[in-house]
Coordinates of C-alpha atoms in Angstrom, one line a residue:
M20 CA -63.3 -10.5 13.2
K21 CA -62.8 -7.8 16.4
L22 CA -60.7 -11.2 17.8
K23 CA -58.0 -10.8 15.0
L24 CA -57.8 -7.9 14.8
I25 CA -56.9 -6.7 18.2
S26 CA -54.7 -8.9 18.4
A27 CA -53.2 -7.5 15.3
F28 CA -52.7 -4.0 16.6
L29 CA -51.8 -5.3 20.0
I30 CA -48.5 -7.6 18.0
C31 CA -47.8 -4.6 16.4
T32 CA -47.7 -1.7 18.9
F33 CA -45.3 -4.4 20.8
A34 CA -43.1 -4.9 17.0
I35 CA -43.4 -0.8 17.4
Y36 CA -42.2 -0.6 20.5
A37 CA -39.8 -3.3 20.1
F38 CA -38.0 -1.0 17.2
L39 CA -38.4 2.1 19.0
S40 CA -36.5 1.0 21.8
Y41 CA -34.1 -0.1 20.2
I42 CA -33.3 2.9 18.0
K43 CA -33.5 4.4 21.0
E44 CA -30.9 2.6 23.0
D45 CA -28.3 2.7 19.9
K46 CA -29.2 5.5 19.5
I47 CA -28.1 6.5 23.1
Q48 CA -25.8 3.9 23.4
Y49 CA -23.2 6.2 21.0
I50 CA -24.2 9.0 23.0
L51 CA -22.1 7.0 26.0
Q52 CA -19.5 5.9 23.7
H53 CA -18.6 9.1 22.3
K54 CA -18.2 10.5 25.9
T55 CA -16.2 7.8 26.8
N56 CA -13.8 8.2 24.2
E57 CA -14.2 11.7 24.6
F58 CA -13.1 11.5 27.9
E59 CA -10.3 8.8 27.8
T60 CA -8.3 11.5 25.0
L61 CA -9.2 14.2 27.5
Y62 CA -7.4 12.5 30.5
N63 CA -4.6 10.8 27.7
A64 CA -3.9 14.5 26.4
I65 CA -3.7 15.7 30.5
Y66 CA -1.7 12.8 31.5
N67 CA 0.9 13.1 28.7
Q68 CA 1.0 17.0 29.2
Y69 CA 2.4 15.7 33.3
K70 CA 5.0 13.6 31.6
E71 CA 6.4 16.4 29.0
E72 CA 7.1 18.3 32.3
A73 CA 8.4 15.7 34.2
N74 CA 10.6 14.7 31.8
L75 CA 11.9 18.8 31.5
I76 CA 11.7 18.7 35.3
Y77 CA 14.5 16.0 34.9
Q78 CA 16.7 17.1 32.6
L79 CA 16.4 21.1 34.3
L80 CA 17.5 20.3 37.9
V81 CA 18.0 16.5 38.2
N82 CA 20.8 15.7 35.7
K83 CA 23.2 18.3 36.8
N84 CA 26.7 17.6 38.2
F85 CA 25.6 18.9 41.5
V86 CA 22.9 16.3 42.0
T87 CA 25.4 13.4 40.2
D88 CA 28.1 14.6 42.5
I89 CA 26.0 14.1 45.6
Y90 CA 25.1 10.7 44.5
L91 CA 28.7 9.3 44.0
K92 CA 29.8 10.4 47.0
L93 CA 26.9 9.1 48.7
Q94 CA 28.2 5.4 47.2
N95 CA 30.5 4.6 50.0
A96 CA 29.5 7.6 52.3
P97 CA 29.4 7.0 56.4
K98 CA 25.7 8.1 57.8
E99 CA 27.3 11.4 58.9
E100 CA 28.5 12.3 55.6
K101 CA 25.3 11.3 54.2
D102 CA 22.8 13.5 56.0
E103 CA 25.2 16.2 55.0
L104 CA 24.4 15.4 51.6
R105 CA 21.5 15.4 51.9
K106 CA 20.8 18.8 53.1
E107 CA 23.4 20.0 50.3
L108 CA 20.4 18.5 47.8
Y109 CA 17.5 19.6 49.5
Q110 CA 18.8 23.4 49.7
F111 CA 20.2 23.4 45.7
I112 CA 16.1 21.8 45.4
K113 CA 14.2 23.9 47.9
E114 CA 13.6 26.8 45.8
D115 CA 12.8 25.0 42.5
Y116 CA 10.8 23.0 44.6
D117 CA 8.7 25.6 45.7
T118 CA 8.5 26.8 42.8
L119 CA 7.5 23.4 40.9
K120 CA 4.8 23.4 44.0
L121 CA 3.4 26.4 42.2
V122 CA 2.3 23.8 38.9
S123 CA 1.2 20.8 41.0
V124 CA 4.1 19.0 41.7
R125 CA 3.7 17.0 44.6
Q126 CA 7.1 14.9 44.8
L127 CA 10.2 15.1 44.4
H128 CA 12.1 12.0 46.0
F129 CA 15.4 10.8 45.8
H130 CA 16.8 7.1 46.0
L131 CA 19.1 4.9 46.7
K132 CA 19.5 1.9 44.1
N133 CA 19.0 -0.8 46.9
N134 CA 15.8 1.7 46.8
D135 CA 16.0 3.6 50.3
S136 CA 14.3 6.8 50.4
F137 CA 17.3 9.5 50.8
L138 CA 15.5 12.2 50.3
R139 CA 11.7 13.4 50.0
M140 CA 11.1 17.5 49.7
H141 CA 8.2 17.4 51.1
R142 CA 8.9 15.2 54.0
P143 CA 12.8 16.5 54.0
N144 CA 12.7 14.8 58.1
K145 CA 11.5 11.2 56.4
F146 CA 14.4 8.9 55.2
G147 CA 15.9 5.8 55.5
D148 CA 12.6 4.0 55.2
N149 CA 13.6 0.2 51.8
L150 CA 10.5 1.2 49.0
T151 CA 11.1 -1.8 47.4
L152 CA 7.9 -3.8 48.9
V153 CA 5.9 -0.8 48.3
R154 CA 6.9 0.7 44.9
P155 CA 7.9 -1.6 42.8
T156 CA 8.3 1.3 39.9
I157 CA 11.6 3.0 42.4
A158 CA 13.0 -1.1 42.4
Y159 CA 11.9 -1.6 38.8
V160 CA 14.2 1.5 37.5
N161 CA 17.5 0.4 40.0
E162 CA 17.7 -3.3 38.9
H163 CA 16.7 -2.0 34.5
H164 CA 18.1 1.6 34.8
K165 CA 15.1 2.6 33.1
K166 CA 12.6 5.3 33.5
I167 CA 9.1 4.1 34.1
D168 CA 5.5 6.4 35.1
G169 CA 1.8 5.3 35.8
F170 CA -0.1 5.9 39.0
E171 CA 1.1 4.6 42.2
E172 CA 0.4 4.7 45.5
G173 CA 3.1 5.8 48.5
R174 CA 3.7 5.8 51.9
I175 CA 2.0 9.5 52.2
F176 CA 0.6 10.6 49.0
N177 CA -0.5 8.9 46.2
G178 CA 0.2 10.1 42.2
F179 CA 0.9 10.1 38.9
R180 CA 4.5 9.1 39.3
F181 CA 7.3 9.6 37.3
V182 CA 10.6 7.8 38.0
F183 CA 13.8 8.0 36.1
P184 CA 17.5 6.8 37.0
I185 CA 20.6 9.2 38.1
N186 CA 23.7 8.0 36.5
K187 CA 27.4 9.1 36.4
N188 CA 29.9 8.2 33.4
N189 CA 27.4 5.0 32.9
T190 CA 27.6 3.9 36.2
H191 CA 24.3 4.1 38.4
L192 CA 24.0 5.8 41.0
G193 CA 19.8 5.8 42.1
S194 CA 17.0 7.0 40.6
V195 CA 14.9 10.2 41.6
E196 CA 10.7 10.2 41.3
V197 CA 8.7 13.7 39.7
S198 CA 5.0 13.3 41.3
F199 CA 2.0 15.2 40.7
S200 CA -1.2 14.7 42.9
G201 CA -4.3 13.2 41.2
D202 CA -5.6 16.5 42.7
A203 CA -3.4 18.1 39.6
I204 CA -5.8 15.9 36.2
I205 CA -8.9 16.3 38.6
T206 CA -8.8 20.0 39.5
K207 CA -7.4 20.8 35.0
I208 CA -10.4 18.5 34.2
S209 CA -12.8 20.3 36.4
T210 CA -12.1 23.6 36.0
E211 CA -10.0 23.6 32.6
F212 CA -12.6 21.4 30.8
N213 CA -16.2 22.3 32.5
R214 CA -16.0 18.4 33.7
Q215 CA -17.2 17.3 37.3
S216 CA -14.6 14.5 38.0
N217 CA -12.9 12.6 40.8
L218 CA -9.8 10.2 41.6
H219 CA -11.7 7.2 43.5
I220 CA -8.4 4.7 44.9
S221 CA -8.7 1.5 46.3
K222 CA -8.9 1.3 49.8
E223 CA -6.5 -2.5 50.4
V224 CA -3.8 -0.3 48.4
V225 CA -3.9 2.6 51.0
D226 CA -4.6 0.2 53.7
E227 CA -1.5 -1.8 52.1
K228 CA 0.7 0.7 52.0
V229 CA 0.5 4.0 53.5
F230 CA 1.9 5.0 57.2
D231 CA -1.3 4.7 59.6
Y232 CA -0.5 8.2 60.4
E233 CA -0.6 9.5 56.6
K234 CA -4.3 7.5 56.5
S235 CA -5.8 10.8 57.7
N236 CA -5.6 12.0 54.1
Y237 CA -8.3 10.0 52.7
I238 CA -11.8 10.1 53.1
N239 CA -14.2 7.3 52.1
S240 CA -15.6 7.6 48.3
T241 CA -19.1 7.3 47.4
F242 CA -18.4 4.0 45.6
E243 CA -17.6 1.2 48.6
G244 CA -14.2 -0.3 48.4
Y245 CA -12.8 3.3 47.0
L246 CA -11.6 6.2 48.7
T247 CA -11.4 10.1 47.5
D248 CA -8.0 12.2 48.6
K249 CA -9.2 15.2 50.8
E250 CA -7.2 17.0 48.5
V251 CA -9.3 16.5 45.7
F252 CA -12.3 16.4 47.4
K253 CA -11.8 20.2 48.7
K254 CA -11.3 21.1 44.9
I255 CA -14.3 19.6 44.1
N256 CA -18.1 20.3 45.4
K257 CA -19.4 19.0 48.1
N258 CA -22.9 18.1 47.4
S259 CA -21.2 16.3 44.0
V260 CA -24.2 14.6 41.8
Q261 CA -22.4 11.8 42.6
E262 CA -24.2 11.5 46.3
E263 CA -27.7 11.1 44.0
L264 CA -26.2 8.3 41.6
S265 CA -28.6 5.8 42.0
E266 CA -27.5 2.2 43.1
T267 CA -28.0 0.1 40.2
T268 CA -25.3 3.0 38.7
K269 CA -22.6 2.5 41.3
E270 CA -22.7 -1.5 40.7
K271 CA -22.6 -1.0 37.2
T272 CA -19.9 0.8 37.9
L273 CA -17.4 -1.0 39.9
Q274 CA -18.4 -4.1 37.3
S275 CA -16.5 -1.8 35.2
V276 CA -13.7 -1.1 37.1
R277 CA -13.5 -5.0 38.3
E278 CA -13.7 -5.7 34.5
F279 CA -11.3 -3.0 33.5
K280 CA -13.3 -1.2 31.1
N281 CA -13.3 2.7 30.0
N282 CA -17.3 3.1 30.4
T283 CA -20.0 5.5 30.5
F284 CA -23.5 5.2 32.4
Y285 CA -26.6 7.0 32.0
D286 CA -28.2 7.7 35.8
I287 CA -32.0 8.0 35.4
K288 CA -32.3 9.6 39.5
S289 CA -30.0 12.4 38.4
K290 CA -30.5 12.5 34.8
K291 CA -26.9 13.1 34.3
T292 CA -24.3 9.9 33.1
I293 CA -20.9 9.1 34.6
T294 CA -17.5 8.0 32.6
I295 CA -15.0 6.2 34.3
L296 CA -11.4 5.1 33.2
P297 CA -9.9 2.9 35.7
I298 CA -6.0 2.7 36.2
K299 CA -3.3 0.1 37.2
N300 CA -0.5 -0.2 38.6
P301 CA 2.2 0.3 35.3
L302 CA 3.8 -2.9 36.6
T303 CA 2.0 -5.4 39.1
N304 CA -0.9 -5.0 36.3
R305 CA -3.7 -4.3 39.6
T306 CA -6.0 -1.5 39.4
V307 CA -5.6 0.7 42.0
A308 CA -8.0 3.4 41.1
F309 CA -10.4 4.1 38.4
V310 CA -11.4 8.5 37.8
S311 CA -14.9 9.5 37.1
T312 CA -16.6 12.7 35.3
I313 CA -19.8 13.4 35.7
S314 CA -21.5 15.4 32.5
D315 CA -24.6 16.5 31.4
A316 CA -27.1 14.4 29.2
K317 CA -29.9 16.7 28.1
N318 CA -29.2 15.3 24.7
I319 CA -30.0 11.7 26.3
T320 CA -33.0 13.2 28.4
T321 CA -34.8 15.2 25.2
M322 CA -34.5 11.3 23.1
S323 CA -36.0 9.4 25.8
Q324 CA -39.3 12.0 25.6
N325 CA -39.3 12.2 22.3
Y326 CA -39.2 8.2 22.2
Y327 CA -41.9 8.1 24.6
S328 CA -44.2 11.2 22.2
L329 CA -43.1 9.2 19.6
L330 CA -44.5 6.2 20.7
M331 CA -47.5 7.4 21.9
V332 CA -47.8 9.2 18.5
S333 CA -47.1 5.8 16.5
T334 CA -49.5 3.5 18.8
L335 CA -52.9 6.4 18.0
L336 CA -51.7 6.5 14.7
L337 CA -51.6 2.7 14.3
G338 CA -55.3 2.9 17.2
S339 CA -56.4 5.1 13.9
I340 CA -55.8 2.4 11.1
F341 CA -57.1 -0.4 12.9
Y342 CA -59.9 1.4 13.3
F343 CA -60.3 2.1 9.2
V344 CA -59.2 -1.4 8.9
Y345 CA -62.1 -2.7 10.6
H346 CA -64.6 -0.5 9.0
Q347 CA -63.5 -1.5 5.7
L348 CA -63.7 -5.2 6.8
K349 CA -67.2 -4.4 8.0
A350 CA -67.7 -3.0 4.8
K351 CA -66.0 -5.4 2.3
I352 CA -68.1 -8.6 4.1
E353 CA -71.0 -7.0 3.1
L354 CA -70.1 -6.8 -0.7
T355 CA -69.0 -9.8 -0.7
K356 CA -72.0 -11.0 0.1
K357 CA -73.4 -8.9 -2.7
L358 CA -70.3 -10.6 -4.9
Q359 CA -71.3 -13.9 -4.4
E360 CA -74.6 -13.8 -5.8
Q361 CA -72.8 -11.9 -8.6
K362 CA -70.6 -14.4 -9.0
E363 CA -73.3 -17.0 -9.2
I364 CA -75.0 -15.7 -12.0
I365 CA -71.2 -15.5 -13.2
L366 CA -71.0 -18.8 -12.6
E367 CA -73.8 -19.6 -14.3
E368 CA -73.1 -17.4 -18.2
Q369 CA -69.4 -19.5 -17.4
N370 CA -71.3 -22.6 -17.3
K371 CA -73.2 -21.7 -20.4
A372 CA -70.6 -20.9 -22.4
K373 CA -68.1 -24.2 -21.0
E374 CA -71.3 -26.1 -22.9
K375 CA -71.2 -23.8 -26.3
D376 CA -67.3 -24.3 -26.1
R377 CA -68.3 -28.3 -26.0
I378 CA -70.5 -27.9 -28.5
L379 CA -68.1 -25.8 -30.8
F380 CA -65.3 -28.5 -30.3
Q381 CA -67.8 -31.4 -31.1
Q382 CA -69.1 -29.8 -34.5
S383 CA -65.2 -29.2 -34.9
K384 CA -64.4 -32.9 -34.0
M385 CA -67.5 -34.2 -36.6
A386 CA -66.4 -32.2 -39.3
S387 CA -62.4 -33.0 -39.1
L388 CA -64.0 -36.5 -39.1
A389 CA -66.4 -35.7 -42.6
D390 CA -63.0 -34.5 -43.8
M391 CA -61.1 -37.6 -42.4
L392 CA -63.7 -39.8 -44.4
E393 CA -63.5 -37.9 -47.6
N394 CA -60.0 -38.2 -47.8
I395 CA -59.6 -42.0 -47.2
A396 CA -62.1 -41.9 -49.7
H397 CA -60.2 -40.2 -52.0
Q398 CA -57.1 -42.5 -50.7
W399 CA -59.3 -45.6 -51.8
R400 CA -60.7 -44.5 -54.9
Q401 CA -57.6 -45.5 -56.8
P402 CA -56.2 -48.9 -54.4
L403 CA -60.3 -50.1 -54.9
S404 CA -59.8 -49.8 -58.3
A405 CA -57.1 -51.7 -59.1
I406 CA -58.3 -54.6 -56.9
S407 CA -61.6 -54.4 -58.9
T408 CA -59.6 -54.8 -62.1
N409 CA -57.4 -57.3 -60.9
A410 CA -60.3 -59.7 -60.0
S411 CA -62.4 -59.0 -63.0
G412 CA -59.2 -59.7 -65.1
L413 CA -58.7 -62.5 -63.7
E414 CA -62.0 -64.0 -63.9
A415 CA -62.0 -63.4 -67.4
E416 CA -59.1 -64.8 -68.1
F417 CA -60.4 -67.9 -66.7
E418 CA -63.4 -68.3 -68.2
F419 CA -61.2 -68.5 -71.7
G420 CA -58.8 -71.0 -70.4
V421 CA -56.5 -68.5 -71.2
L422 CA -55.3 -67.9 -67.2
D423 CA -51.7 -68.7 -66.4
D424 CA -49.5 -69.6 -63.3
E425 CA -47.4 -66.3 -64.2
K426 CA -50.3 -63.9 -64.8
L427 CA -52.2 -65.5 -61.6
K428 CA -49.5 -64.9 -59.6
N429 CA -48.7 -61.2 -60.8
G430 CA -52.8 -60.1 -60.4
L431 CA -52.9 -61.7 -57.0
E432 CA -49.7 -59.8 -55.7
N433 CA -51.4 -56.5 -57.4
I434 CA -54.8 -57.3 -55.6
I435 CA -51.9 -57.6 -52.1
N436 CA -50.0 -54.9 -52.7
S437 CA -53.3 -52.6 -53.1
S438 CA -55.1 -54.1 -49.5
E439 CA -51.6 -53.5 -47.6
H440 CA -52.3 -49.5 -49.2
L441 CA -55.8 -49.9 -47.5
S442 CA -54.6 -51.5 -44.6
R443 CA -52.6 -48.6 -44.2
T444 CA -54.5 -46.0 -45.2
I445 CA -56.5 -46.8 -41.8
E446 CA -54.0 -47.1 -40.0
D447 CA -52.4 -43.4 -40.5
F448 CA -55.7 -42.5 -39.6
R449 CA -56.9 -44.3 -36.8
K450 CA -53.3 -42.8 -35.2
F451 CA -54.1 -39.2 -36.6
F452 CA -57.5 -39.3 -34.2
K453 CA -55.4 -40.9 -31.5
P454 CA -55.9 -38.5 -28.7
E455 CA -52.4 -37.0 -27.7
K456 CA -52.0 -36.5 -23.8
Q457 CA -48.4 -36.1 -24.0
K458 CA -46.2 -34.1 -26.0
S459 CA -42.7 -36.0 -28.1
L460 CA -40.3 -34.9 -29.5
F461 CA -40.3 -35.3 -33.2
P462 CA -38.7 -34.2 -36.8
I463 CA -41.0 -31.6 -38.7
S464 CA -40.3 -33.1 -41.8
S465 CA -42.3 -36.3 -40.7
T466 CA -44.9 -34.6 -40.1
I467 CA -45.4 -32.5 -43.2
K468 CA -44.6 -35.7 -45.2
K469 CA -47.9 -37.8 -43.1
T470 CA -50.0 -34.2 -43.1
L471 CA -49.2 -34.4 -47.4
Q472 CA -49.9 -38.5 -46.9
I473 CA -53.4 -37.7 -45.8
M474 CA -54.4 -34.8 -48.2
E475 CA -52.1 -36.2 -51.4
S476 CA -55.1 -37.8 -52.9
K477 CA -57.1 -34.1 -52.9
F478 CA -54.4 -32.4 -54.2
K479 CA -54.0 -34.2 -57.0
S480 CA -57.6 -34.4 -58.2
K481 CA -58.2 -29.9 -58.2
S482 CA -54.0 -30.3 -60.3
I483 CA -52.5 -28.3 -56.6
E484 CA -48.8 -28.6 -56.8
I485 CA -47.3 -28.9 -53.4
I486 CA -43.7 -27.1 -53.2
Q487 CA -41.9 -27.9 -50.0
N488 CA -39.0 -25.6 -48.5
I489 CA -38.1 -26.9 -45.5
Q490 CA -35.3 -26.7 -43.0
D491 CA -35.7 -30.1 -40.7
T492 CA -36.2 -29.5 -37.1
E493 CA -37.4 -31.8 -33.8
I494 CA -39.8 -30.1 -32.1
E495 CA -41.2 -30.7 -28.9
S496 CA -44.9 -30.8 -29.2
Y497 CA -48.1 -32.4 -29.9
E498 CA -47.5 -33.8 -33.4
N499 CA -51.4 -35.4 -34.0
E500 CA -52.5 -31.2 -33.0
L501 CA -50.3 -30.1 -35.2
I502 CA -51.3 -32.1 -37.8
Q503 CA -55.0 -30.9 -37.7
V504 CA -53.7 -27.6 -37.6
I505 CA -52.3 -27.7 -40.9
I506 CA -55.0 -29.8 -42.8
N507 CA -57.8 -26.8 -41.3
I508 CA -54.4 -24.7 -43.1
L509 CA -54.2 -26.5 -46.3
N510 CA -58.0 -27.0 -46.8
N511 CA -58.4 -23.3 -46.7
S512 CA -55.6 -23.0 -49.1
K513 CA -57.6 -25.7 -51.7
D514 CA -60.6 -24.0 -51.3
A515 CA -59.4 -20.8 -52.5
L516 CA -57.8 -22.5 -55.1
E517 CA -61.1 -24.2 -56.3
K518 CA -61.8 -20.7 -57.6
I519 CA -59.3 -19.9 -59.6
E520 CA -57.4 -21.4 -63.0
D521 CA -54.6 -23.3 -63.0
P522 CA -51.7 -23.1 -62.0
K523 CA -52.7 -24.2 -58.5
Y524 CA -50.0 -23.1 -55.8
I525 CA -49.5 -24.3 -52.0
F526 CA -46.0 -23.3 -50.2
I527 CA -44.6 -24.8 -47.2
D528 CA -42.2 -23.0 -45.8
I529 CA -40.2 -24.2 -42.4
Y530 CA -37.2 -22.9 -40.8
K531 CA -35.7 -22.0 -36.9
E532 CA -36.3 -18.5 -35.6
K533 CA -33.6 -17.8 -32.7
D534 CA -35.6 -20.6 -30.6
Q535 CA -39.0 -21.2 -32.1
L536 CA -40.0 -22.9 -35.5
V537 CA -41.7 -21.0 -38.2
I538 CA -44.2 -23.0 -40.2
E539 CA -45.7 -20.5 -43.4
I540 CA -48.0 -21.8 -46.0
K541 CA -48.7 -20.0 -48.5
D542 CA -51.1 -19.9 -52.4
N543 CA -51.9 -17.9 -55.2
A544 CA -55.5 -18.1 -55.0
N545 CA -55.6 -13.9 -54.6
G546 CA -55.2 -14.0 -51.0
I547 CA -58.9 -12.4 -48.1
S548 CA -60.5 -9.7 -48.4
N549 CA -59.0 -6.9 -46.3
D550 CA -62.3 -6.5 -45.2
I551 CA -62.9 -10.0 -43.4
I552 CA -58.8 -11.1 -43.1
N553 CA -59.1 -10.1 -39.6
K554 CA -61.9 -12.2 -38.7
V555 CA -60.8 -15.4 -40.3
F556 CA -60.2 -17.2 -37.0
E557 CA -63.3 -16.3 -34.9
P558 CA -66.1 -19.0 -34.8
Y559 CA -68.6 -19.7 -37.0
F560 CA -66.7 -17.5 -39.4
T561 CA -67.2 -18.9 -43.2
T562 CA -67.2 -18.1 -47.1
K563 CA -69.0 -21.3 -48.3
H564 CA -72.3 -22.3 -48.0
K565 CA -73.9 -23.8 -44.8
S566 CA -74.1 -26.2 -46.4
Q567 CA -70.2 -26.8 -47.1
G568 CA -68.4 -25.3 -44.0
T569 CA -69.2 -25.2 -40.4
G570 CA -66.4 -21.7 -40.3
I571 CA -64.6 -23.7 -37.4
G572 CA -61.4 -25.3 -38.3
L573 CA -59.6 -22.3 -38.5
F574 CA -60.6 -21.6 -35.1
M575 CA -59.6 -24.6 -34.0
S576 CA -56.6 -23.9 -34.9
E577 CA -56.5 -20.8 -33.3
E578 CA -57.3 -22.9 -30.4
L579 CA -54.5 -25.4 -30.4
V580 CA -51.7 -23.4 -31.1
V581 CA -52.2 -20.7 -28.8
K582 CA -53.7 -22.4 -25.5
H583 CA -52.6 -26.1 -26.0
M584 CA -48.8 -25.9 -28.0
K585 CA -48.3 -22.0 -26.8
G586 CA -47.6 -20.7 -29.7
R587 CA -48.8 -18.0 -31.9
I588 CA -50.8 -18.2 -35.4
C589 CA -51.7 -15.6 -37.6
A590 CA -52.9 -14.6 -41.5
K591 CA -52.0 -12.0 -44.4
N592 CA -51.8 -11.2 -47.7
V593 CA -48.8 -11.0 -49.2
S594 CA -47.2 -11.2 -52.8
Y595 CA -44.4 -12.8 -54.4
E596 CA -42.4 -14.5 -57.3
Y597 CA -42.0 -18.1 -58.6
N598 CA -40.5 -19.3 -61.8
G599 CA -40.7 -15.8 -63.1
K600 CA -44.1 -14.7 -62.6
E601 CA -46.2 -12.6 -60.1
Y602 CA -48.6 -13.8 -57.6
R603 CA -50.3 -12.7 -54.8
G604 CA -52.6 -15.4 -52.2
A605 CA -53.2 -15.9 -48.3
Q606 CA -50.6 -16.6 -45.7
F607 CA -50.7 -18.8 -42.6
T608 CA -47.4 -18.2 -40.5
V609 CA -47.4 -20.4 -37.4
K610 CA -44.8 -20.0 -34.8
L611 CA -43.6 -22.5 -32.1
P612 CA -41.2 -22.5 -29.1
I613 CA -39.2 -25.5 -30.2
N614 CA -38.4 -27.0 -26.7
Y615 CA -41.7 -26.7 -25.2
L616 CA -42.2 -25.6 -21.3
E617 CA -45.5 -26.7 -19.7
E618 CA -47.0 -24.5 -17.6
V619 CA -47.3 -25.4 -14.1

């Protein structure tokens, strides 16, 4: 028993651990997903803000006649004239550009329609290089004459770039780019929203696109294969918690970037969460960078502590329960031994009760047999008398020589008919005493007819009239047992009617009530005394002298109806009117299910 309890304890402990772990992980995942959604919303809000600013700069500063006129002159201008036009455009834009740098605009870059760089406001002396392969967004705008935006690495700087077409009189002339540095968005997240953030740019992309002498603008990120812009790094804490992230968290982060999934991870080492948003080039669909943000995870830390506390308390409580159960089982075993002794005594008493019931049933069987023999005697009296009379008459006529063939034939036919009647009577009683093991479907009218045939002579001899009102219905049950019940009730009425003067009536009413068959049998023998009516179904109860009855007929009837046929039987006194006269008598009611369902 101890081994089983210990095994059950370990299984339950593991189940509690698994359940609490599932709940904890589910809640942590909910918190992490919430952080991901929150940061994604924040990032998109800041990005859209800069997008609106870029549109405003384009409309107020770039999309002017002075700028578009310069671009018209550029279309067929020689090199010397282009240089002069570049200086004019630079002087026109410079003052506004210096102001725009204060609100995080990193670049204002003008391009010719063949994708050549015309003027970099941040590097005015660097121009003429073709950007087709380096800057797909510029090539897209000059080819399709549609604006585009997104993060893109350039020859000098990376940035969130918003590229617009320059048109004049429905003629495409070139393009212009308004660019915000990664530092702008990262700083806004870090300062205005108190989020420690960083921008990580693919080292492979930087190596492909940035001028060699400009690569010094980048330093290694804490994530392998990625770089951080120096301008961004200056704005964040050099002792960033990102340096403390576990290798597992770093690997999960890089895997999520490779799969291009926004995600948040809880770092056990630093007790912080890191949220990452991968960024793709708007045209090549290549992952070029990702934004990360570090935030506090006190709620997750507290939840983990509560989890371990709850696990400990649950284990102790479970241990206490099993300890209590152990002692209860031990006491139960001792009690079982005592109960076993009592059980043996009870079984002995039950066996005695069963033997008593067996004797009772045997007595009932013998009483029924005596009644049947009496009924046979009544049934045989008339046909035997007829046989005797016919035989004596034939013999006398033969002796006197007056017996002719006709009289002989008639006499023999009467003897044969009476003999057949005797045979049928024996067969009816034989069928009645044949035990039934299976229920059968039979019409109730046929059952009543068989019953009355058995008792017909008794009723005639006692001048008892039977009045029937039967709604014929088929019932599935044990017919012989039902006949026995009806005979017992009719015998009870017959015995009571012997004590009164004529007229003597027995009424048999049978009708269907929902899914039950109702059999009502009443007489006019003035009823049963109220002192004993509740005892009529008790064994050995009788109002007859001991020499006349055993008192088990109605008891056995109740046993047969309730236990064998799954029905009900009751007795009560009733008053009623018949042929204009008031009568009082006992009424026995039997209710049986029409479709008998055998209990399993």
